[in-house]
Short mmCIF file of C-alpha atoms (C1' of nucleotides) in Angstrom, two decimals:
data_model
loop_
_atom_site.label_atom_id
_atom_site.label_comp_id
_atom_site.label_asym_id
_atom_site.label_seq_id
_atom_site.Cartn_x
_atom_site.Cartn_y
_atom_site.Cartn_z
CA MET F 1 -2.68 6.99 -18.33
CA THR F 2 0.71 7.81 -16.90
CA ALA F 3 0.10 8.85 -13.32
CA ASN F 4 -2.78 7.71 -11.19
CA ILE F 5 -2.53 10.11 -8.29
CA TYR F 6 -6.12 11.21 -7.97
CA PRO F 7 -8.38 10.69 -10.95
CA ALA F 8 -11.70 12.41 -11.39
CA SER F 9 -10.47 15.65 -9.90
CA SER F 10 -9.72 19.05 -11.26
CA PRO F 11 -6.27 19.42 -12.77
CA GLU F 12 -5.01 21.64 -9.99
CA THR F 13 -6.25 19.17 -7.40
CA GLN F 14 -4.46 16.29 -9.07
CA ILE F 15 -1.25 18.27 -9.32
CA SER F 16 -1.47 19.54 -5.77
CA HIS F 17 -2.01 16.02 -4.50
CA LEU F 18 1.22 14.95 -6.08
CA PHE F 19 2.97 17.91 -4.51
CA ALA F 20 1.46 17.17 -1.13
CA ILE F 21 2.75 13.63 -1.31
CA ILE F 22 6.28 14.56 -2.28
CA GLY F 23 6.22 17.66 -0.10
CA GLN F 24 8.12 15.86 2.61
CA PRO F 25 11.91 15.53 2.80
CA VAL F 26 11.89 11.86 3.70
CA ARG F 27 9.70 10.92 0.78
CA ILE F 28 11.83 12.86 -1.65
CA GLN F 29 14.84 11.00 -0.33
CA ILE F 30 13.07 7.68 -0.65
CA LEU F 31 12.10 8.39 -4.24
CA ALA F 32 15.62 9.51 -5.08
CA ILE F 33 17.13 6.42 -3.50
CA ILE F 34 14.89 3.83 -5.08
CA GLY F 35 14.99 5.79 -8.31
CA ASN F 36 18.67 5.09 -8.37
CA GLU F 37 18.11 1.38 -7.82
CA PRO F 38 15.47 -0.67 -6.01
CA ALA F 39 16.03 -0.78 -2.27
CA CYS F 40 14.69 -2.76 0.64
CA VAL F 41 13.23 -1.21 3.74
CA CYS F 42 16.25 -1.92 5.90
CA HIS F 43 18.42 -0.13 3.37
CA LEU F 44 16.23 2.93 3.62
CA GLU F 45 16.32 2.56 7.36
CA ALA F 46 20.11 2.63 7.36
CA VAL F 47 20.45 5.45 4.89
CA LEU F 48 17.79 7.72 6.31
CA GLY F 49 18.41 6.96 9.96
CA LEU F 50 14.72 6.71 10.73
CA ARG F 51 12.71 4.09 12.56
CA GLN F 52 11.36 1.22 10.55
CA ALA F 53 7.74 2.05 11.26
CA SER F 54 8.16 5.60 10.09
CA ILE F 55 9.65 4.51 6.81
CA SER F 56 6.92 1.94 6.30
CA GLN F 57 4.36 4.67 6.80
CA HIS F 58 5.96 6.85 4.19
CA LEU F 59 6.16 3.90 1.85
CA MET F 60 2.49 3.25 2.39
CA VAL F 61 1.69 6.80 1.33
CA LEU F 62 3.82 6.43 -1.77
CA ARG F 63 2.23 3.07 -2.51
CA LYS F 64 -1.31 4.39 -2.25
CA ALA F 65 -0.33 7.15 -4.65
CA ASN F 66 0.96 4.54 -7.05
CA LEU F 67 4.40 6.07 -7.00
CA VAL F 68 6.24 3.01 -5.71
CA THR F 69 5.62 -0.71 -5.78
CA ALA F 70 6.77 -3.44 -3.43
CA GLN F 71 8.16 -6.83 -4.40
CA ARG F 72 9.45 -9.47 -2.07
CA GLU F 73 12.84 -11.02 -2.73
CA GLY F 74 13.76 -13.57 -0.12
CA ARG F 75 13.58 -12.05 3.31
CA ASN F 76 13.39 -8.51 2.12
CA ILE F 77 10.83 -6.45 0.31
CA PHE F 78 12.26 -4.26 -2.38
CA TYR F 79 10.67 -1.06 -3.48
CA ARG F 80 10.99 0.47 -6.88
CA LEU F 81 9.53 3.39 -8.77
CA VAL F 82 6.33 2.79 -10.68
CA GLN F 83 6.71 5.94 -12.73
CA PRO F 84 10.26 7.24 -12.95
CA GLY F 85 8.85 10.46 -14.32
CA VAL F 86 8.29 11.63 -10.78
CA LEU F 87 12.00 12.18 -10.56
CA ALA F 88 11.73 14.69 -13.38
CA VAL F 89 9.29 16.67 -11.25
CA ILE F 90 11.64 16.64 -8.31
CA GLU F 91 14.57 17.48 -10.51
CA GLN F 92 12.71 20.44 -11.95
CA ALA F 93 12.14 21.69 -8.43
CA ALA F 94 15.80 21.19 -7.64
CA VAL F 95 16.75 23.28 -10.62
CA PHE F 96 14.26 25.90 -9.57
CA ALA F 97 15.81 25.95 -6.12
CA GLY F 98 19.14 26.73 -7.71
CA MET F 99 20.71 23.32 -7.33
CA THR F 100 22.77 21.61 -9.93
CA PRO F 101 20.86 18.99 -11.91
CA GLY F 102 22.94 16.28 -10.30
CA ALA F 103 22.00 17.25 -6.77
CA LEU F 104 19.06 14.91 -6.90
CA SER F 105 21.03 11.77 -7.57
CA ALA F 106 23.40 12.81 -4.83
CA LEU F 107 20.58 12.25 -2.38
CA ALA F 108 20.68 8.59 -3.21
CA LEU F 109 24.32 8.13 -2.36
CA ARG F 110 24.72 9.62 1.05
CA PRO F 111 25.50 7.95 4.35
CA VAL F 112 25.38 4.33 3.25
CA ALA F 113 28.20 3.56 5.64
CA GLY F 114 26.82 0.79 7.80
CA CYS F 115 24.00 -0.34 5.58
CA PRO F 116 23.26 -4.00 6.29
CA CYS F 117 21.00 -4.93 3.42
CA PRO F 118 21.98 -7.90 1.24
CA GLN F 119 22.30 -5.66 -1.75
CA CYS F 120 24.96 -3.55 -0.08
CA ASN F 121 26.72 -6.65 1.33
CA PRO F 122 26.28 -9.40 -1.23
CA GLY F 123 28.38 -12.17 0.24
CA ILE F 124 27.67 -11.47 3.86
CA ASP F 125 26.85 -14.14 6.40
CA PRO F 126 23.06 -14.40 6.52
CA GLU F 127 23.35 -14.35 10.29
CA LEU F 128 24.25 -10.70 9.96
CA SER F 129 20.94 -9.49 8.70
CA CYS F 130 19.44 -6.04 8.81
CA ASN F 131 18.42 -5.82 12.44
CA THR F 132 21.59 -7.44 13.68
CA LEU F 133 23.80 -4.92 11.98
CA SER F 134 21.57 -2.03 12.84
CA SER F 135 21.74 -2.75 16.52
CA SER F 136 25.46 -3.48 16.45
CA LYS F 137 26.01 -0.25 14.60
CA SER F 138 24.31 1.79 17.31
CA SER F 139 26.14 0.00 20.12
CA MET E 1 20.52 32.51 -6.30
CA THR E 2 17.36 31.75 -8.16
CA ALA E 3 14.87 30.58 -5.55
CA ASN E 4 14.89 31.59 -1.94
CA ILE E 5 12.47 29.10 -0.47
CA TYR E 6 14.40 27.96 2.56
CA PRO E 7 18.13 28.56 2.60
CA ALA E 8 20.51 26.78 4.91
CA SER E 9 18.63 23.51 4.70
CA SER E 10 19.32 20.16 3.16
CA PRO E 11 18.43 19.90 -0.52
CA GLU E 12 15.50 17.61 0.10
CA THR E 13 14.15 19.98 2.74
CA GLN E 14 14.35 22.93 0.40
CA ILE E 15 12.63 21.02 -2.36
CA SER E 16 9.96 19.64 -0.09
CA HIS E 17 9.23 23.10 1.22
CA LEU E 18 8.50 24.27 -2.28
CA PHE E 19 6.24 21.29 -2.81
CA ALA E 20 4.47 21.90 0.45
CA ILE E 21 3.77 25.47 -0.59
CA ILE E 22 2.42 24.62 -4.01
CA GLY E 23 0.78 21.45 -2.75
CA GLN E 24 -2.55 23.17 -2.57
CA PRO E 25 -5.02 23.58 -5.42
CA VAL E 26 -5.77 27.21 -4.75
CA ARG E 27 -2.14 28.20 -4.73
CA ILE E 28 -1.48 26.39 -7.98
CA GLN E 29 -4.38 28.25 -9.51
CA ILE E 30 -3.10 31.54 -8.17
CA LEU E 31 0.34 30.95 -9.61
CA ALA E 32 -1.11 29.92 -12.94
CA ILE E 33 -3.33 32.98 -13.08
CA ILE E 34 -0.75 35.58 -12.18
CA GLY E 35 1.78 33.74 -14.28
CA ASN E 36 -0.42 34.50 -17.21
CA GLU E 37 -0.59 38.17 -16.31
CA PRO E 38 -0.46 40.12 -13.04
CA ALA E 39 -3.76 40.12 -11.22
CA CYS E 40 -5.29 41.98 -8.32
CA VAL E 41 -6.84 40.28 -5.33
CA CYS E 42 -10.39 40.97 -6.38
CA HIS E 43 -9.70 39.32 -9.70
CA LEU E 44 -8.50 36.21 -7.91
CA GLU E 45 -11.53 36.44 -5.68
CA ALA E 46 -13.84 36.44 -8.69
CA VAL E 47 -12.04 33.72 -10.58
CA LEU E 48 -11.51 31.36 -7.67
CA GLY E 49 -14.79 32.01 -5.92
CA LEU E 50 -13.15 32.17 -2.51
CA ARG E 51 -13.40 34.66 0.29
CA GLN E 52 -11.05 37.58 0.24
CA ALA E 53 -9.38 36.67 3.51
CA SER E 54 -8.64 33.18 2.34
CA ILE E 55 -6.98 34.41 -0.82
CA SER E 56 -4.96 36.94 1.14
CA GLN E 57 -3.75 34.14 3.37
CA HIS E 58 -2.62 32.08 0.44
CA LEU E 59 -0.95 35.12 -1.04
CA MET E 60 0.85 35.68 2.23
CA VAL E 61 2.24 32.15 2.08
CA LEU E 62 3.38 32.67 -1.47
CA ARG E 63 4.90 36.02 -0.55
CA LYS E 64 6.86 34.62 2.37
CA ALA E 65 8.22 31.96 0.04
CA ASN E 66 9.30 34.70 -2.35
CA LEU E 67 7.17 33.23 -5.10
CA VAL E 68 5.00 36.28 -5.67
CA THR E 69 5.36 39.97 -5.09
CA ALA E 70 2.76 42.66 -4.49
CA GLN E 71 2.61 46.09 -6.05
CA ARG E 72 -0.05 48.67 -5.59
CA GLU E 73 -1.64 50.31 -8.63
CA GLY E 74 -4.29 52.79 -7.69
CA ARG E 75 -6.87 51.16 -5.49
CA ASN E 76 -5.77 47.63 -6.19
CA ILE E 77 -2.74 45.60 -5.32
CA PHE E 78 -1.43 43.53 -8.17
CA TYR E 79 0.46 40.34 -7.68
CA ARG E 80 2.99 38.93 -10.07
CA LEU E 81 5.42 36.06 -10.15
CA VAL E 82 8.87 36.65 -8.77
CA GLN E 83 10.32 33.58 -10.40
CA PRO E 84 8.37 32.34 -13.40
CA GLY E 85 10.36 29.15 -13.20
CA VAL E 86 7.91 27.87 -10.64
CA LEU E 87 5.49 27.35 -13.50
CA ALA E 88 7.93 24.93 -15.05
CA VAL E 89 7.76 22.84 -11.89
CA ILE E 90 3.98 22.83 -11.97
CA GLU E 91 3.98 22.09 -15.66
CA GLN E 92 6.30 19.16 -15.15
CA ALA E 93 3.87 17.78 -12.61
CA ALA E 94 1.01 18.33 -15.02
CA VAL E 95 2.84 16.34 -17.65
CA PHE E 96 3.55 13.65 -15.12
CA ALA E 97 -0.13 13.52 -14.26
CA GLY E 98 -0.88 12.84 -17.89
CA MET E 99 -2.16 16.26 -18.82
CA THR E 100 -1.35 18.10 -21.96
CA PRO E 101 1.32 20.76 -21.57
CA GLY E 102 -1.26 23.44 -22.15
CA ALA E 103 -3.48 22.34 -19.32
CA LEU E 104 -1.64 24.63 -16.97
CA SER E 105 -2.36 27.83 -18.84
CA ALA E 106 -5.97 26.72 -19.09
CA LEU E 107 -6.22 27.15 -15.35
CA ALA E 108 -5.68 30.84 -15.80
CA LEU E 109 -8.59 31.35 -18.14
CA ARG E 110 -11.52 29.75 -16.45
CA PRO E 111 -14.63 31.34 -15.02
CA VAL E 112 -13.73 34.99 -15.49
CA ALA E 113 -17.35 35.75 -16.26
CA GLY E 114 -18.26 38.41 -13.75
CA CYS E 115 -14.82 39.55 -12.79
CA PRO E 116 -14.99 43.13 -11.62
CA CYS E 117 -11.35 44.14 -11.56
CA PRO E 118 -10.30 47.21 -13.54
CA GLN E 119 -8.09 45.10 -15.72
CA CYS E 120 -10.99 42.98 -16.88
CA ASN E 121 -13.22 46.03 -17.30
CA PRO E 122 -10.97 48.90 -18.40
CA GLY E 123 -13.47 51.65 -19.07
CA ILE E 124 -15.89 50.79 -16.32
CA ASP E 125 -17.44 53.33 -14.04
CA PRO E 126 -15.25 53.57 -10.93
CA GLU E 127 -18.43 53.35 -8.89
CA LEU E 128 -18.66 49.74 -9.95
CA SER E 129 -15.65 48.52 -8.08
CA CYS E 130 -14.75 45.05 -6.96
CA ASN E 131 -17.02 44.65 -3.99
CA THR E 132 -19.94 46.29 -5.72
CA LEU E 133 -19.86 43.90 -8.61
CA SER E 134 -19.16 40.91 -6.43
CA SER E 135 -22.24 41.52 -4.37
CA SER E 136 -24.40 42.32 -7.36
CA LYS E 137 -23.19 39.17 -9.05
CA SER E 138 -24.38 36.98 -6.18
CA SER E 139 -27.77 38.69 -5.97
"C1'" DG V 1 -10.79 66.01 7.85
"C1'" DG V 2 -14.25 61.79 7.05
"C1'" DT V 3 -15.91 57.83 4.39
"C1'" DA V 4 -15.64 54.06 1.29
"C1'" DT V 5 -12.81 50.64 -0.77
"C1'" DA V 6 -9.18 47.08 -1.22
"C1'" DT V 7 -6.41 44.25 1.12
"C1'" DA V 8 -4.00 42.41 5.34
"C1'" DT V 9 -3.87 40.40 9.78
"C1'" DT V 10 -5.44 37.98 13.89
"C1'" DC V 11 -7.99 34.47 16.26
"C1'" DG V 12 -10.30 30.12 17.04
"C1'" DC V 13 -11.30 25.75 15.45
"C1'" DA V 14 -11.58 21.55 12.99
"C1'" DG V 15 -9.08 18.52 10.14
"C1'" DT V 16 -4.80 16.38 8.77
"C1'" DC V 17 -0.28 14.51 9.38
"C1'" DA V 18 4.16 12.72 10.98
"C1'" DC V 19 6.14 10.42 14.53
"C1'" DG V 20 6.92 7.02 18.45
"C1'" DA V 21 5.32 3.04 20.64
"C1'" DA V 22 3.22 -1.17 20.44
"C1'" DT V 23 1.49 -4.88 17.97
"C1'" DA V 24 0.46 -7.79 13.92
"C1'" DT V 25 1.66 -10.34 9.76
"C1'" DA V 26 4.39 -12.91 6.64
"C1'" DT V 27 8.41 -15.36 5.40
"C1'" DT V 28 12.57 -18.05 6.51
"C1'" DA V 29 15.37 -21.18 9.19
"C1'" DT V 30 15.78 -24.83 12.49
"C1'" DA B 1 5.89 -26.48 14.89
"C1'" DT B 2 8.78 -22.93 16.83
"C1'" DA B 3 11.68 -19.10 16.64
"C1'" DA B 4 13.76 -15.34 14.33
"C1'" DT B 5 13.55 -11.85 10.88
"C1'" DA B 6 11.60 -8.19 7.88
"C1'" DT B 7 7.97 -5.39 7.21
"C1'" DA B 8 3.13 -3.65 7.96
"C1'" DT B 9 -0.50 -1.78 10.65
"C1'" DT B 10 -2.81 0.46 14.48
"C1'" DC B 11 -3.17 3.84 18.02
"C1'" DG B 12 -2.37 8.04 20.53
"C1'" DT B 13 -0.49 12.53 20.49
"C1'" DG B 14 1.57 16.88 19.40
"C1'" DA B 15 2.18 20.01 15.72
"C1'" DC B 16 0.85 22.18 11.78
"C1'" DT B 17 -2.67 24.11 8.42
"C1'" DG B 18 -6.64 25.99 5.97
"C1'" DC B 19 -10.78 28.26 6.59
"C1'" DG B 20 -14.38 31.44 8.44
"C1'" DA B 21 -15.21 35.32 11.22
"C1'" DA B 22 -13.83 39.49 12.87
"C1'" DT B 23 -10.87 43.24 12.85
"C1'" DA B 24 -7.10 46.24 11.25
"C1'" DT B 25 -4.58 48.95 7.86
"C1'" DA B 26 -3.85 51.67 3.90
"C1'" DT B 27 -5.20 54.21 0.01
"C1'" DA B 28 -8.64 56.90 -2.71
"C1'" DC B 29 -12.48 59.99 -3.02
"C1'" DC B 30 -15.33 63.72 -1.29
#
DNA sequence: GGTATATATTCGCAGTCACGAATATATTAT
DNA sequence: ATAATATATTCGTGACTGCGAATATATACC
């Protein structure tokens, strides 16, 4: 068993469920980002510019579909791909849409300017955590 | 330009739009069927077991996305794929879902038992047209 | 011309979904 | 224990969507 989207369904239903789940720009971005390397929620928050709750909701959808998995590391919870093959599906769609094959990975490297997560700022003062930097960035 | 789903959008929006369009079992079936060979609406009606209006609605979505095109031949209107590459996207998803690569083409060859379209029944009496056979099949 | 056939379109509705807001939970630091 | 931090969950709402029903359009046949 490779993918566990929706077992015990017709093939077209299984496939369409996958498409319905990744048929949302934010979720494609999330998959591209954490496909590049595991990321915490605050990293996604900084990169995508969305509210934390919204991202958590999308992550919940991806979790229930067994596309991503969560793992706590210190204060943060890092998400990673369960099945990297999902990127091949997205990449195939990117090619179909006339994009260069590298356009997908470019999604993962966009506006990481003021990202506060400990992965982006390894030796940073722990006082300056995600929320601190996020609020100071918007001020 | 290969695919014209939604120009002038971010890459992830374009890709997600494609996924949203094919994120529906019926539409995947339609694409698989007419990807095999062009089919008229009544053929889809017989194979899918859906109402005519519903199929026309799905076809309208696929038409607006420039995935299928319509062409009249006699009484019937035959649909065919504009960009067969969309099947590669679906196939990639099928592989991801753990199906065999041939599972996609199997969608096109399912319950064609009582299909009334002139393509399925070449030398049939023109009196026995789509609606006639459809109603007689359900009686 | 009129009639039947094949398909398209419109309308109304129920279901789903994404988002914002608010709140809850879990972990860390003091 | 208390407070702060990082993330999750719930709730309400507006928007979208798929379907059935009804109707409209276009072509073919007489």
